[in-house]
PDB file of C-alpha atoms in Angstrom:
ATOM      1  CA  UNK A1052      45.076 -46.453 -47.674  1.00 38.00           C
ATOM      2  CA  UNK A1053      42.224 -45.077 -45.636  1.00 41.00           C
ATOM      3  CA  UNK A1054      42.756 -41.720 -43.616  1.00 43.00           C
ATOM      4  CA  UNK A1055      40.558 -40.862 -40.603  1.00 43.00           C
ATOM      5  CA  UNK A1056      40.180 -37.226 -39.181  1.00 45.00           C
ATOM      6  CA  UNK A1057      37.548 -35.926 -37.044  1.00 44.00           C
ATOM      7  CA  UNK A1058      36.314 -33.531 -34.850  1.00 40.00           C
ATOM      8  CA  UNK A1059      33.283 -32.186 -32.960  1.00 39.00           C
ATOM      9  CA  UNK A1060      32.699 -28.529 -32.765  1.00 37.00           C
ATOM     10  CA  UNK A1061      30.041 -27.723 -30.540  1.00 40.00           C
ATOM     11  CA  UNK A1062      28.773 -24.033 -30.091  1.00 41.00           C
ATOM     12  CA  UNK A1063      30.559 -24.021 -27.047  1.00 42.00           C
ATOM     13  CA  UNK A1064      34.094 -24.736 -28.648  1.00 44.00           C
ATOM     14  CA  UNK A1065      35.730 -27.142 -29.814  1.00 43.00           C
ATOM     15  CA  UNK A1066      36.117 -30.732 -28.165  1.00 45.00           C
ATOM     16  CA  UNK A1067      38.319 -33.924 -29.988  1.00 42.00           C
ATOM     17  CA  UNK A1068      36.414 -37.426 -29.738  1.00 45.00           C
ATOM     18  CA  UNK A1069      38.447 -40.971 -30.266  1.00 47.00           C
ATOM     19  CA  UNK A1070      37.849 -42.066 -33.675  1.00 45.00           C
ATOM     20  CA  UNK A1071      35.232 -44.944 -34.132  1.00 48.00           C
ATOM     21  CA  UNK A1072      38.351 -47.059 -36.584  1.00 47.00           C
ATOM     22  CA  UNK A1073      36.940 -50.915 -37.302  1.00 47.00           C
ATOM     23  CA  UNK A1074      39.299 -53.769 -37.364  1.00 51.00           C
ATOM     24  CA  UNK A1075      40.339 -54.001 -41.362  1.00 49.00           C
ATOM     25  CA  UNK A1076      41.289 -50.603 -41.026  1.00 46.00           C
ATOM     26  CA  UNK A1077      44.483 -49.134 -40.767  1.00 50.00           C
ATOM     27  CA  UNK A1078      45.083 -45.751 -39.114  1.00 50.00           C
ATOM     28  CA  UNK A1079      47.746 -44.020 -41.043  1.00 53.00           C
ATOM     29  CA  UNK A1080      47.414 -40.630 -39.017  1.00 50.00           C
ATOM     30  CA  UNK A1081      46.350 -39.214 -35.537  1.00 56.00           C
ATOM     31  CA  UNK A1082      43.472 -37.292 -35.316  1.00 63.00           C
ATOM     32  CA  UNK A1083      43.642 -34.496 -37.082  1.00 68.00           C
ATOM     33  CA  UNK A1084      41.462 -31.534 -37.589  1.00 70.00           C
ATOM     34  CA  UNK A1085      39.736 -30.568 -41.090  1.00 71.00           C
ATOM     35  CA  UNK A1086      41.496 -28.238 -41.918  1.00 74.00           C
ATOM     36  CA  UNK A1087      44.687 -29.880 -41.781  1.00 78.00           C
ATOM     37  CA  UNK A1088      44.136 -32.813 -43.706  1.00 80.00           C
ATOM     38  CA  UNK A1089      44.500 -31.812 -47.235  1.00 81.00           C
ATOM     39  CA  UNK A1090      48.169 -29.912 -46.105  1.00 82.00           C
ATOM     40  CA  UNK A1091      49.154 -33.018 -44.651  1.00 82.00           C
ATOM     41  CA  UNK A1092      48.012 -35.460 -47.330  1.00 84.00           C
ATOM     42  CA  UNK A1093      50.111 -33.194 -49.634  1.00 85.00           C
ATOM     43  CA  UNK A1094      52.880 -33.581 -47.085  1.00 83.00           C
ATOM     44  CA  UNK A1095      52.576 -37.465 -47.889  1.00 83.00           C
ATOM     45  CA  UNK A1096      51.674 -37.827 -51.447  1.00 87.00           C
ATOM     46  CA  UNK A1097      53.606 -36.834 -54.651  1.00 89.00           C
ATOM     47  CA  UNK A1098      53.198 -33.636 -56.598  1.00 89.00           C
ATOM     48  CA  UNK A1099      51.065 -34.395 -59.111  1.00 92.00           C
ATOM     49  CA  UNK A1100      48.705 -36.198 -57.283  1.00 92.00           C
ATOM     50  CA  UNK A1101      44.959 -34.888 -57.890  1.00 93.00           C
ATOM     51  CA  UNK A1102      42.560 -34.473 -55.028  1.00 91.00           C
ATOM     52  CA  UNK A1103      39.158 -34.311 -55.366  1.00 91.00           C
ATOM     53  CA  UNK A1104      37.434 -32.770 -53.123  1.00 88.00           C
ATOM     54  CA  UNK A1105      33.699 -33.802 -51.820  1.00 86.00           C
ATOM     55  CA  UNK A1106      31.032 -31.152 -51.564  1.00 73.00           C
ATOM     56  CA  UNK A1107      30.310 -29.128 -48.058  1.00 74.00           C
ATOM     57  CA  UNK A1108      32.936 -27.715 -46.118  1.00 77.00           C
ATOM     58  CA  UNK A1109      34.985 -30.605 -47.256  1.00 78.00           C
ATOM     59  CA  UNK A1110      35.778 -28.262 -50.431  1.00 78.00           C
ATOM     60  CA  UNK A1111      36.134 -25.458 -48.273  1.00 79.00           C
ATOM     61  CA  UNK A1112      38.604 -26.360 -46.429  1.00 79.00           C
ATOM     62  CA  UNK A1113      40.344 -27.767 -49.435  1.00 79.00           C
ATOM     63  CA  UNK A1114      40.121 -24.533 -51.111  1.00 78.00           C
ATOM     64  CA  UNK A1115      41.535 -22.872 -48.426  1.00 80.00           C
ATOM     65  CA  UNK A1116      44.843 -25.215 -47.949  1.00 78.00           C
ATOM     66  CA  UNK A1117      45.842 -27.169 -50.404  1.00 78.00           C
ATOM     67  CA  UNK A1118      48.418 -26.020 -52.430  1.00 80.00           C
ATOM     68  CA  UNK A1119      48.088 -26.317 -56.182  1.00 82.00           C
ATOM     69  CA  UNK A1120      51.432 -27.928 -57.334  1.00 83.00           C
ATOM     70  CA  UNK A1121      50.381 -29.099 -60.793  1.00 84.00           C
ATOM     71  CA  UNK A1122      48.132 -28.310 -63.226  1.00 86.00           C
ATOM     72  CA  UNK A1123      45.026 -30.338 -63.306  1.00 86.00           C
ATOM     73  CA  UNK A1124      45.289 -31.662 -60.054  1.00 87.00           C
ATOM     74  CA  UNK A1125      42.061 -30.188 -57.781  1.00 86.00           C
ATOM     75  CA  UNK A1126      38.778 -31.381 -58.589  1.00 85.00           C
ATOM     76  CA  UNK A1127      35.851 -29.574 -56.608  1.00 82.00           C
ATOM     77  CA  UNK A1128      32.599 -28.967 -56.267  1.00 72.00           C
ATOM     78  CA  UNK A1129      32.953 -26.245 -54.381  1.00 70.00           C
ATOM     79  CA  UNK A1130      30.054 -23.111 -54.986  1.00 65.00           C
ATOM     80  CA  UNK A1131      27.904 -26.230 -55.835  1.00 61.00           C
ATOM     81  CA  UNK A1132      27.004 -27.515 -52.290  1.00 56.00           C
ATOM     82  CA  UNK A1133      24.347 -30.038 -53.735  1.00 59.00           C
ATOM     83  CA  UNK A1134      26.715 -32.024 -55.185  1.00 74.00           C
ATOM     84  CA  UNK A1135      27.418 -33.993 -51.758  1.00 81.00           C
ATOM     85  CA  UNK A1136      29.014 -37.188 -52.464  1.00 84.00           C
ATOM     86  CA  UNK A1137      30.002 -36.971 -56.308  1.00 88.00           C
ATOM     87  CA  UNK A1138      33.925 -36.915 -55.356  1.00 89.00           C
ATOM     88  CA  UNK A1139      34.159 -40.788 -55.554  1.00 91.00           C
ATOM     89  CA  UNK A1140      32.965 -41.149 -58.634  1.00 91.00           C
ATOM     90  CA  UNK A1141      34.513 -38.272 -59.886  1.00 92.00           C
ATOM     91  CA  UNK A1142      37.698 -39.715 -58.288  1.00 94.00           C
ATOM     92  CA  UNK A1143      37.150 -42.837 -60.738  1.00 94.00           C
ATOM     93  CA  UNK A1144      36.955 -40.220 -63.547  1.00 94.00           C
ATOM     94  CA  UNK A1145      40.007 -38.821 -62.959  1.00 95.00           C
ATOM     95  CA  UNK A1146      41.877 -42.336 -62.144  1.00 95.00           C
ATOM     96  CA  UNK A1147      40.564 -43.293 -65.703  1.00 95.00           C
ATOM     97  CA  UNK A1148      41.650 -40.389 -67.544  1.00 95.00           C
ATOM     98  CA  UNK A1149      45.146 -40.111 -65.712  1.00 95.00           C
ATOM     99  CA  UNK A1150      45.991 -44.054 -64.689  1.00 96.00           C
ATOM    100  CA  UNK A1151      49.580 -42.648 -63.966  1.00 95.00           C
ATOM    101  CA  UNK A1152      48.802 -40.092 -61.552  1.00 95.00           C
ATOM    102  CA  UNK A1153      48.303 -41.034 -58.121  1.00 93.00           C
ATOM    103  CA  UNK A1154      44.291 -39.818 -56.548  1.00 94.00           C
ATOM    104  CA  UNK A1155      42.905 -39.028 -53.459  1.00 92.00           C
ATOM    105  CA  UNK A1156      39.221 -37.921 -53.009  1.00 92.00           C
ATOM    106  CA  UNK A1157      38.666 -36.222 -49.858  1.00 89.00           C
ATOM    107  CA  UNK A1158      34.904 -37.058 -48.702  1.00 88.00           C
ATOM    108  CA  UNK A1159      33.132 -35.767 -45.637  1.00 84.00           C
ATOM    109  CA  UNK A1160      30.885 -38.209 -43.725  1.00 83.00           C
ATOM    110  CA  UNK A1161      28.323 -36.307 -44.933  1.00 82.00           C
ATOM    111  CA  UNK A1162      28.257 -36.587 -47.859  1.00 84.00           C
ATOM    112  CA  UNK A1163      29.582 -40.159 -47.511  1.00 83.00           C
ATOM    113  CA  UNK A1164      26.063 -41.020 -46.416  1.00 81.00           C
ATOM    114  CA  UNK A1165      24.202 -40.261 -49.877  1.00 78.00           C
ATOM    115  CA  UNK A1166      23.388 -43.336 -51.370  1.00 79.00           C
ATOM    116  CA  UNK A1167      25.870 -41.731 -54.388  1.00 86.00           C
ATOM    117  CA  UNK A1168      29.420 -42.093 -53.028  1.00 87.00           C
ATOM    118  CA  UNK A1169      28.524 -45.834 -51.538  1.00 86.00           C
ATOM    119  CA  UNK A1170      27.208 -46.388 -55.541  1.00 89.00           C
ATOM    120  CA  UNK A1171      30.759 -45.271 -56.285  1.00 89.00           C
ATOM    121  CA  UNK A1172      32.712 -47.043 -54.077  1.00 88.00           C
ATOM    122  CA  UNK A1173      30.855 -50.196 -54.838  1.00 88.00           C
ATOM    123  CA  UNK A1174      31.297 -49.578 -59.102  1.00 89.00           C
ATOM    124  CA  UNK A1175      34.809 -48.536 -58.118  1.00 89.00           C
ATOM    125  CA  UNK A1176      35.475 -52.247 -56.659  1.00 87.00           C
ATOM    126  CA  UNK A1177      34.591 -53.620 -59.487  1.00 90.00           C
ATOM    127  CA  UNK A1178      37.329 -52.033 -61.621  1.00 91.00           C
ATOM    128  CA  UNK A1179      40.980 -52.171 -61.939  1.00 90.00           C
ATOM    129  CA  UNK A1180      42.097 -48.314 -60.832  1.00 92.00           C
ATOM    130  CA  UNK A1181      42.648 -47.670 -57.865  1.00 90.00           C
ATOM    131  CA  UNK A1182      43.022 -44.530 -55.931  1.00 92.00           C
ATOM    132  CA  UNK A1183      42.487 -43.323 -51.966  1.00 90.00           C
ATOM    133  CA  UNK A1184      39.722 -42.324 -50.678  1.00 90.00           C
ATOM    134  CA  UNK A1185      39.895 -39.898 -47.260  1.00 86.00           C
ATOM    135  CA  UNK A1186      36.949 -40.021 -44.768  1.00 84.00           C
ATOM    136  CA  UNK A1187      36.796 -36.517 -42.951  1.00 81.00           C
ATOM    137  CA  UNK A1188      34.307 -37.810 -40.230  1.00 75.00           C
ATOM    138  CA  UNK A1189      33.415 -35.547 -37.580  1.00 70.00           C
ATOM    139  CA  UNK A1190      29.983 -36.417 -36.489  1.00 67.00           C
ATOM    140  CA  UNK A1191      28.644 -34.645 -39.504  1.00 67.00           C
ATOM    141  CA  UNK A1192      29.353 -31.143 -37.503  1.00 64.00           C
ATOM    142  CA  UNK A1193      30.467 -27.950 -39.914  1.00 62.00           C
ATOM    143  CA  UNK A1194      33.594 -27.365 -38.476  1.00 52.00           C
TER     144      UNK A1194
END
């Protein structure tokens, strides 16, 4: 499952693009804005799911709406902002120590771009866990 959200915030408010989606993928949600996307993953995904959440703002807004339901289920590197694109490797991690529990990392494009997270996702192939991994791509704006 692949979830796209964007949005472009420009210093003269706020403005929604169309999301660039290629072919393969399939769009499981409208756009929606960052800071709704870890309420409504949660809306979608069981209990004791674990997010991990990706560096930049992508933590913030984590931090500020998802709900903790279980115990040991956030993941953040939140208050360490140089730790862009860590979450889907970390995501691996967490798939490896908890096979049964469904996880979602939520990444920013961002920090999608360092060479880190594509590292992940390309080890992560390789392997038999699998988990979701959420693209928050909004023209790498801090919205």
């Amino acid at each position: 499952m692949l979830v796209l959200s964007g949005l472009l915030t420009t210093e003269h408010g706020v403005r929604h693009r169309e999301p660039r989606i290629p072919s393969e993928v399939t769009l499981v949600a409208e756009l929606l804005r960052a800071g709704d996307l870890p309420a409504a993953l949660q809306r979608v995904l069981p209990d004791d799911s674990v997010f991990v959440l990706d560096g930049g703002t992508t933590s913030v807004w984590g931090a500020l709406y998802h709900e903790v339901r279980t115990t040991h289920s956030v993941l953040s590197t939140l208050g360490k902002f140089g730790m862009l694109g860590a979450g889907v490797g970390q995501a691996l991690g967490v798939k490896t120590a908890c096979p049964d529990r469904p996880v979602v990392c939520i990444i920013g494009d961002g920090a999608m771009g360092c060479g880190l997270a594509y590292e992940a996702l390309n080890n992560a192939g390789h392997t038999d866990r699998n988990f979701t991994v959420v693209l928050n791509d909004n023209d790498m704006s801090i919205s």
